[in-house]
């Protein structure tokens, strides 16, 4: 082979080597990953979810809750009309504490004895029955007269809200022990209303210095109310006004958790004398008819026993806070 052919072969080999090197270099460049952007922008900030503003707790205006028990008897001396006039001068809801119409709680006695004195208040009255209502079988006239405002017919217990308070009307004339339907209903009711101040009312008191004596069949109800932090209990049956210091269901003074009990059997029928004062009895008035006026506020209560004109007593007042 001459030099001319050798030179041609060398040039061709040189060209091929250069092309192979170029291709290898290009493939490496195409397959490589950059270590970072040549012109990085700002780091994106993930969107933030604004913290919701909690709703403020509801604010309730003070509410008035007034009334008495042992109210109307035909041929009386006008005391029931006088207490009715006191109530007509108040605002808010009215309660009765049982024995609303004497002597048998018949429809005639409701119409002829109770209605002339307190009937004008019926639209804002939340009643409870007494033993005289049950002198008519099943307290049928009581349930007929008050209608839906007395709760479910035949039961005699119900509850309702009043401003910041939970109000419970109970029936001391039916079974109230731990195995009774009323007790089971009250337990469910209290469990469903744990954030409210609580007031309960019924006719026959657990504690009293009056001549009718105490009613231990209501102790389980009182204890359940105590366990769930109730503040106030209202009763009638003894025809007196009496206020007890805070106490538990066994009558032990308890300033921190005890229930304040009022007896207000002063709606109109003849009054009773007191017997020996029971422990924790703070105020006793047996010579004056009148009404109890409660002002129920956020986390607090005030009471005023207002006597009818011409009474010997000037009444009574108190206040307290919710547990």
CSV table of C-alpha atoms in Angstrom, one decimal:
chain,number,residue,atom,x,y,z
A,1,UNK,CA,0.0,0.0,0.0
A,2,UNK,CA,1.4,3.4,-0.9
A,3,UNK,CA,1.6,6.4,1.2
A,4,UNK,CA,-1.3,8.0,-0.5
A,5,UNK,CA,-3.7,5.2,0.6
A,6,UNK,CA,-2.3,5.1,4.1
A,7,UNK,CA,-2.9,8.8,4.6
A,8,UNK,CA,-6.5,8.5,3.3
A,9,UNK,CA,-7.2,5.7,5.9
A,10,UNK,CA,-5.6,7.7,8.7
A,11,UNK,CA,-7.8,10.7,7.9
A,12,UNK,CA,-11.0,8.6,7.8
A,13,UNK,CA,-10.2,7.0,11.2
A,14,UNK,CA,-9.5,10.4,12.7
A,15,UNK,CA,-12.8,11.8,11.5
A,16,UNK,CA,-14.7,8.8,12.9
A,17,UNK,CA,-13.0,9.0,16.3
A,18,UNK,CA,-13.9,12.7,16.5
A,19,UNK,CA,-17.6,12.0,15.6
A,20,UNK,CA,-17.8,9.3,18.2
A,21,UNK,CA,-16.4,11.5,20.9
A,22,UNK,CA,-18.8,14.3,20.0
A,23,UNK,CA,-21.8,12.0,20.2
A,24,UNK,CA,-20.7,10.6,23.5
A,25,UNK,CA,-20.4,14.1,24.9
A,26,UNK,CA,-23.8,15.1,23.7
A,27,UNK,CA,-25.5,12.0,25.1
A,28,UNK,CA,-24.0,12.7,28.5
A,29,UNK,CA,-25.2,16.3,28.4
A,30,UNK,CA,-28.7,15.2,27.4
A,31,UNK,CA,-29.0,12.5,30.2
A,32,UNK,CA,-27.6,14.6,33.0
A,33,UNK,CA,-29.8,16.3,35.7
A,34,UNK,CA,-29.1,19.9,36.7
A,35,UNK,CA,-28.1,20.5,40.3
A,36,UNK,CA,-30.5,23.5,40.6
A,37,UNK,CA,-32.3,26.1,38.6
A,38,UNK,CA,-30.1,28.7,36.9
A,39,UNK,CA,-32.5,31.4,38.0
A,40,UNK,CA,-34.5,30.2,41.0
A,41,UNK,CA,-37.7,32.2,41.9
A,42,UNK,CA,-39.1,32.9,45.3
A,43,UNK,CA,-40.0,29.8,47.4
A,44,UNK,CA,-43.8,29.3,47.3
A,45,UNK,CA,-45.6,29.7,50.6
A,46,UNK,CA,-48.4,27.2,51.3
A,47,UNK,CA,-51.7,28.8,51.8
A,48,UNK,CA,-52.8,29.2,55.5
A,49,UNK,CA,-56.2,28.4,56.9
A,50,UNK,CA,-57.4,31.2,59.1
A,51,UNK,CA,-58.2,30.3,62.7
A,52,UNK,CA,-61.9,30.6,63.1
A,53,UNK,CA,-63.1,33.1,65.7
A,54,UNK,CA,-65.1,31.2,68.3
A,55,UNK,CA,-68.7,32.2,68.8
A,56,UNK,CA,-69.2,34.1,72.1
A,57,UNK,CA,-71.5,32.4,74.6
A,58,UNK,CA,-75.1,33.7,74.5
A,59,UNK,CA,-76.0,36.5,76.7
A,60,UNK,CA,-79.4,36.3,78.4
A,61,UNK,CA,-81.3,39.1,79.9
A,62,UNK,CA,-82.5,38.6,83.5
A,63,UNK,CA,-85.9,36.8,83.7
A,64,UNK,CA,-88.6,37.2,86.3
A,65,UNK,CA,-90.3,34.0,87.8
A,66,UNK,CA,-92.9,34.7,90.4
A,67,UNK,CA,-95.7,32.8,92.2
A,68,UNK,CA,-96.9,30.9,95.2
A,69,UNK,CA,-98.8,27.8,96.2
A,70,UNK,CA,-102.0,26.9,98.2
A,71,UNK,CA,-104.0,29.6,96.4
A,72,UNK,CA,-107.7,29.7,95.9
A,73,UNK,CA,-110.7,28.7,98.0
A,74,UNK,CA,-114.2,29.9,97.3
A,75,UNK,CA,-115.6,32.2,100.0
A,76,UNK,CA,-112.1,33.2,101.1
A,77,UNK,CA,-111.2,36.5,102.6
A,78,UNK,CA,-109.8,38.0,99.5
A,79,UNK,CA,-106.1,37.0,100.0
A,80,UNK,CA,-106.0,35.1,96.7
A,81,UNK,CA,-107.2,38.2,94.8
A,82,UNK,CA,-104.5,40.3,96.6
A,83,UNK,CA,-101.7,37.9,95.6
A,84,UNK,CA,-103.1,37.9,92.1
A,85,UNK,CA,-102.9,41.6,92.0
A,86,UNK,CA,-99.2,41.5,93.1
A,87,UNK,CA,-98.5,39.1,90.3
A,88,UNK,CA,-100.3,41.3,87.8
A,89,UNK,CA,-97.7,44.0,88.6
A,90,UNK,CA,-94.8,41.7,87.7
A,91,UNK,CA,-93.5,40.7,84.3
A,92,UNK,CA,-92.3,37.3,83.2
A,93,UNK,CA,-93.4,33.7,83.9
A,94,UNK,CA,-95.7,32.7,86.8
A,95,UNK,CA,-95.5,29.5,88.8
A,96,UNK,CA,-98.0,27.7,91.0
A,97,UNK,CA,-96.8,25.3,93.7
A,98,UNK,CA,-99.9,23.1,93.9
A,99,UNK,CA,-103.2,23.1,95.8
A,100,UNK,CA,-104.3,25.7,93.3
A,101,UNK,CA,-108.0,25.2,93.8
A,102,UNK,CA,-109.6,24.0,97.0
A,103,UNK,CA,-110.9,21.6,98.2
A,104,UNK,CA,-111.0,19.0,95.5
A,105,UNK,CA,-109.4,20.7,92.5
A,106,UNK,CA,-112.6,20.3,90.4
A,107,UNK,CA,-113.2,22.2,87.2
A,108,UNK,CA,-115.9,24.2,89.0
A,109,UNK,CA,-113.5,25.2,91.7
A,110,UNK,CA,-110.9,26.2,89.1
A,111,UNK,CA,-113.4,28.3,87.3
A,112,UNK,CA,-115.2,29.8,90.3
A,113,UNK,CA,-112.4,30.0,92.9
A,114,UNK,CA,-109.0,30.1,91.1
A,115,UNK,CA,-110.0,31.8,87.8
A,116,UNK,CA,-111.3,35.1,89.3
A,117,UNK,CA,-108.1,35.6,91.2
A,118,UNK,CA,-105.3,34.2,89.1
A,119,UNK,CA,-107.0,33.3,85.8
A,120,UNK,CA,-105.8,36.5,84.1
A,121,UNK,CA,-102.3,35.2,84.5
A,122,UNK,CA,-103.0,31.8,82.9
A,123,UNK,CA,-101.3,32.6,79.6
A,124,UNK,CA,-97.9,32.9,81.4
A,125,UNK,CA,-98.4,30.4,84.2
A,126,UNK,CA,-96.4,27.1,84.5
A,127,UNK,CA,-98.1,25.1,87.2
A,128,UNK,CA,-97.5,22.1,89.4
A,129,UNK,CA,-100.2,19.9,91.0
A,130,UNK,CA,-100.8,19.4,94.7
A,131,UNK,CA,-102.6,16.8,96.8
A,132,UNK,CA,-105.9,18.7,96.5
A,133,UNK,CA,-105.7,18.5,92.7
A,134,UNK,CA,-105.7,14.7,93.1
A,135,UNK,CA,-108.9,14.7,95.1
A,136,UNK,CA,-110.3,14.7,91.6
A,137,UNK,CA,-109.2,11.3,90.1
A,138,UNK,CA,-106.0,11.7,88.1
A,139,UNK,CA,-106.0,15.5,88.7
A,140,UNK,CA,-108.1,15.6,85.5
A,141,UNK,CA,-109.5,19.1,86.0
A,142,UNK,CA,-105.9,20.5,86.6
A,143,UNK,CA,-104.7,19.1,83.3
A,144,UNK,CA,-107.8,20.2,81.5
A,145,UNK,CA,-107.7,23.7,82.9
A,146,UNK,CA,-104.0,24.4,82.2
A,147,UNK,CA,-103.7,22.3,79.0
A,148,UNK,CA,-100.3,22.1,77.4
A,149,UNK,CA,-98.8,24.5,80.0
A,150,UNK,CA,-99.0,21.6,82.5
A,151,UNK,CA,-96.9,19.3,80.4
A,152,UNK,CA,-98.0,15.9,79.1
A,153,UNK,CA,-101.5,15.0,80.4
A,154,UNK,CA,-101.4,12.7,83.4
A,155,UNK,CA,-97.7,13.0,84.1
A,156,UNK,CA,-97.4,16.4,86.0
A,157,UNK,CA,-93.7,16.9,85.3
A,158,UNK,CA,-92.0,18.8,82.5
A,159,UNK,CA,-89.2,21.3,81.9
A,160,UNK,CA,-88.5,24.5,80.0
A,161,UNK,CA,-85.8,27.1,79.5
A,162,UNK,CA,-86.1,30.6,81.0
A,163,UNK,CA,-83.2,32.9,80.0
A,164,UNK,CA,-80.0,31.4,81.3
A,165,UNK,CA,-81.9,29.0,83.5
A,166,UNK,CA,-83.3,25.5,83.2
A,167,UNK,CA,-86.7,25.2,85.0
A,168,UNK,CA,-88.2,21.9,86.1
A,169,UNK,CA,-91.7,21.3,87.3
A,170,UNK,CA,-92.1,18.0,89.2
A,171,UNK,CA,-95.0,16.0,90.7
A,172,UNK,CA,-94.8,15.1,94.4
A,173,UNK,CA,-98.2,13.4,94.2
A,174,UNK,CA,-96.9,10.4,92.1
A,175,UNK,CA,-94.0,8.0,92.5
A,176,UNK,CA,-90.7,9.7,92.8
A,177,UNK,CA,-88.2,7.0,93.9
A,178,UNK,CA,-85.2,5.9,92.0
A,179,UNK,CA,-87.1,3.2,90.1
A,180,UNK,CA,-90.0,5.5,89.1
A,181,UNK,CA,-90.6,6.9,85.6
A,182,UNK,CA,-90.4,10.4,87.0
A,183,UNK,CA,-86.9,9.8,88.4
A,184,UNK,CA,-85.7,8.3,85.1
A,185,UNK,CA,-87.1,11.3,83.2
A,186,UNK,CA,-85.5,13.7,85.5
A,187,UNK,CA,-82.1,12.0,85.2
A,188,UNK,CA,-82.3,12.2,81.4
A,189,UNK,CA,-83.4,15.9,81.6
A,190,UNK,CA,-80.6,16.9,83.9
A,191,UNK,CA,-78.0,15.1,81.8
A,192,UNK,CA,-79.2,17.0,78.7
A,193,UNK,CA,-79.0,20.4,80.5
A,194,UNK,CA,-75.7,20.5,82.3
A,195,UNK,CA,-74.7,24.0,81.2
A,196,UNK,CA,-77.5,25.9,82.8
A,197,UNK,CA,-78.4,27.2,86.2
A,198,UNK,CA,-81.2,25.0,87.5
A,199,UNK,CA,-84.4,25.5,89.5
A,200,UNK,CA,-87.0,22.8,90.3
A,201,UNK,CA,-90.4,23.1,92.0
A,202,UNK,CA,-93.1,20.8,93.3
A,203,UNK,CA,-95.8,20.8,96.0
A,204,UNK,CA,-94.7,18.7,99.1
A,205,UNK,CA,-91.3,19.8,100.5
A,206,UNK,CA,-88.6,17.5,101.7
A,207,UNK,CA,-87.7,19.9,104.5
A,208,UNK,CA,-90.1,22.1,106.4
A,209,UNK,CA,-90.7,23.5,109.9
A,210,UNK,CA,-94.5,23.6,109.2
A,211,UNK,CA,-97.1,21.3,110.7
A,212,UNK,CA,-97.5,19.0,107.7
A,213,UNK,CA,-94.0,17.7,108.3
A,214,UNK,CA,-91.3,16.5,105.9
A,215,UNK,CA,-91.9,14.3,102.9
A,216,UNK,CA,-89.0,11.8,102.6
A,217,UNK,CA,-90.5,10.3,99.4
A,218,UNK,CA,-89.0,13.3,97.6
A,219,UNK,CA,-85.4,12.7,98.9
A,220,UNK,CA,-84.2,10.8,95.9
A,221,UNK,CA,-85.4,13.6,93.6
A,222,UNK,CA,-83.7,16.2,95.9
A,223,UNK,CA,-80.5,14.2,95.9
A,224,UNK,CA,-80.5,13.9,92.1
A,225,UNK,CA,-80.9,17.6,91.8
A,226,UNK,CA,-78.1,18.1,94.3
A,227,UNK,CA,-75.8,15.8,92.4
A,228,UNK,CA,-76.4,17.7,89.2
A,229,UNK,CA,-75.7,21.1,90.8
A,230,UNK,CA,-79.2,22.6,91.0
A,231,UNK,CA,-79.5,25.9,92.8
A,232,UNK,CA,-83.1,26.4,93.9
A,233,UNK,CA,-86.1,24.3,95.0
A,234,UNK,CA,-89.6,25.8,95.5
A,235,UNK,CA,-92.4,24.1,97.4
A,236,UNK,CA,-95.8,24.7,98.9
A,237,UNK,CA,-98.1,22.4,101.0
A,238,UNK,CA,-97.3,24.1,104.4
A,239,UNK,CA,-99.2,27.5,104.4
A,240,UNK,CA,-96.1,29.5,105.4
A,241,UNK,CA,-93.1,31.2,103.9
A,242,UNK,CA,-89.8,29.6,104.8
A,243,UNK,CA,-86.3,29.8,103.5
A,244,UNK,CA,-83.5,27.3,104.1
A,245,UNK,CA,-79.8,27.7,103.9
A,246,UNK,CA,-78.0,25.7,101.2
A,247,UNK,CA,-78.1,22.0,102.1
A,248,UNK,CA,-77.8,18.5,100.7
A,249,UNK,CA,-80.5,15.8,100.5
A,250,UNK,CA,-79.7,14.6,104.0
A,251,UNK,CA,-80.2,18.1,105.5
A,252,UNK,CA,-76.5,18.9,105.9
A,253,UNK,CA,-75.4,22.5,105.4
A,254,UNK,CA,-73.3,22.9,102.2
A,255,UNK,CA,-72.3,26.4,101.3
A,256,UNK,CA,-70.6,25.4,98.1
A,257,UNK,CA,-73.0,22.9,96.5
A,258,UNK,CA,-76.1,23.0,98.6
A,259,UNK,CA,-79.7,23.7,97.3
A,260,UNK,CA,-81.6,26.7,98.7
A,261,UNK,CA,-85.2,25.6,99.4
A,262,UNK,CA,-88.2,28.0,99.6
A,263,UNK,CA,-91.6,27.1,100.9
A,264,UNK,CA,-94.2,29.6,99.6
A,265,UNK,CA,-97.6,28.2,100.6
A,266,UNK,CA,-98.9,31.8,100.9
A,267,UNK,CA,-101.1,32.2,97.8
A,268,UNK,CA,-104.4,32.8,99.6
A,269,UNK,CA,-105.8,30.0,101.8
A,270,UNK,CA,-105.6,30.3,105.6
A,271,UNK,CA,-102.0,30.2,107.0
A,272,UNK,CA,-100.5,27.7,109.4
A,273,UNK,CA,-98.3,28.2,112.5
A,274,UNK,CA,-94.8,26.9,112.6
A,275,UNK,CA,-93.6,24.0,114.7
A,276,UNK,CA,-90.0,23.8,116.0
A,277,UNK,CA,-87.6,25.3,113.5
A,278,UNK,CA,-85.8,22.7,111.5
A,279,UNK,CA,-82.0,22.8,111.1
A,280,UNK,CA,-80.8,25.2,108.4
A,281,UNK,CA,-84.1,27.1,108.5
A,282,UNK,CA,-83.1,30.8,108.1
A,283,UNK,CA,-86.4,32.7,107.7
A,284,UNK,CA,-89.9,31.8,108.8
A,285,UNK,CA,-93.0,34.0,108.2
A,286,UNK,CA,-96.4,32.6,109.1
A,287,UNK,CA,-98.6,35.7,109.4
A,288,UNK,CA,-98.6,37.1,105.9
A,289,UNK,CA,-99.8,36.1,102.5
A,290,UNK,CA,-97.6,37.0,99.5
A,291,UNK,CA,-95.7,35.9,96.5
A,292,UNK,CA,-92.1,35.0,95.8
A,293,UNK,CA,-90.5,37.0,93.0
A,294,UNK,CA,-87.3,35.6,91.6
A,295,UNK,CA,-84.9,37.4,89.2
A,296,UNK,CA,-82.9,34.8,87.4
A,297,UNK,CA,-79.7,36.2,85.7
A,298,UNK,CA,-76.6,34.8,84.1
A,299,UNK,CA,-75.0,32.7,86.9
A,300,UNK,CA,-77.0,34.4,89.7
A,301,UNK,CA,-80.4,34.8,91.4
A,302,UNK,CA,-82.2,37.2,93.6
A,303,UNK,CA,-85.4,36.6,95.6
A,304,UNK,CA,-88.0,38.8,97.2
A,305,UNK,CA,-91.0,37.7,99.2
A,306,UNK,CA,-93.6,40.4,98.7
A,307,UNK,CA,-96.4,40.5,101.1
A,308,UNK,CA,-99.9,41.7,100.4
A,309,UNK,CA,-101.0,45.2,101.6
A,310,UNK,CA,-101.8,45.3,105.3
A,311,UNK,CA,-99.5,42.4,106.2
A,312,UNK,CA,-97.7,42.2,109.5
A,313,UNK,CA,-94.5,41.1,107.8
A,314,UNK,CA,-92.3,43.2,105.6
A,315,UNK,CA,-91.2,40.2,103.6
A,316,UNK,CA,-87.8,38.8,102.9
A,317,UNK,CA,-85.0,39.0,100.3
A,318,UNK,CA,-82.0,37.0,99.4
A,319,UNK,CA,-79.5,36.4,96.6
A,320,UNK,CA,-77.0,33.8,95.4
A,321,UNK,CA,-74.9,32.5,92.6
A,322,UNK,CA,-75.0,29.4,90.4
A,323,UNK,CA,-72.8,26.5,91.2
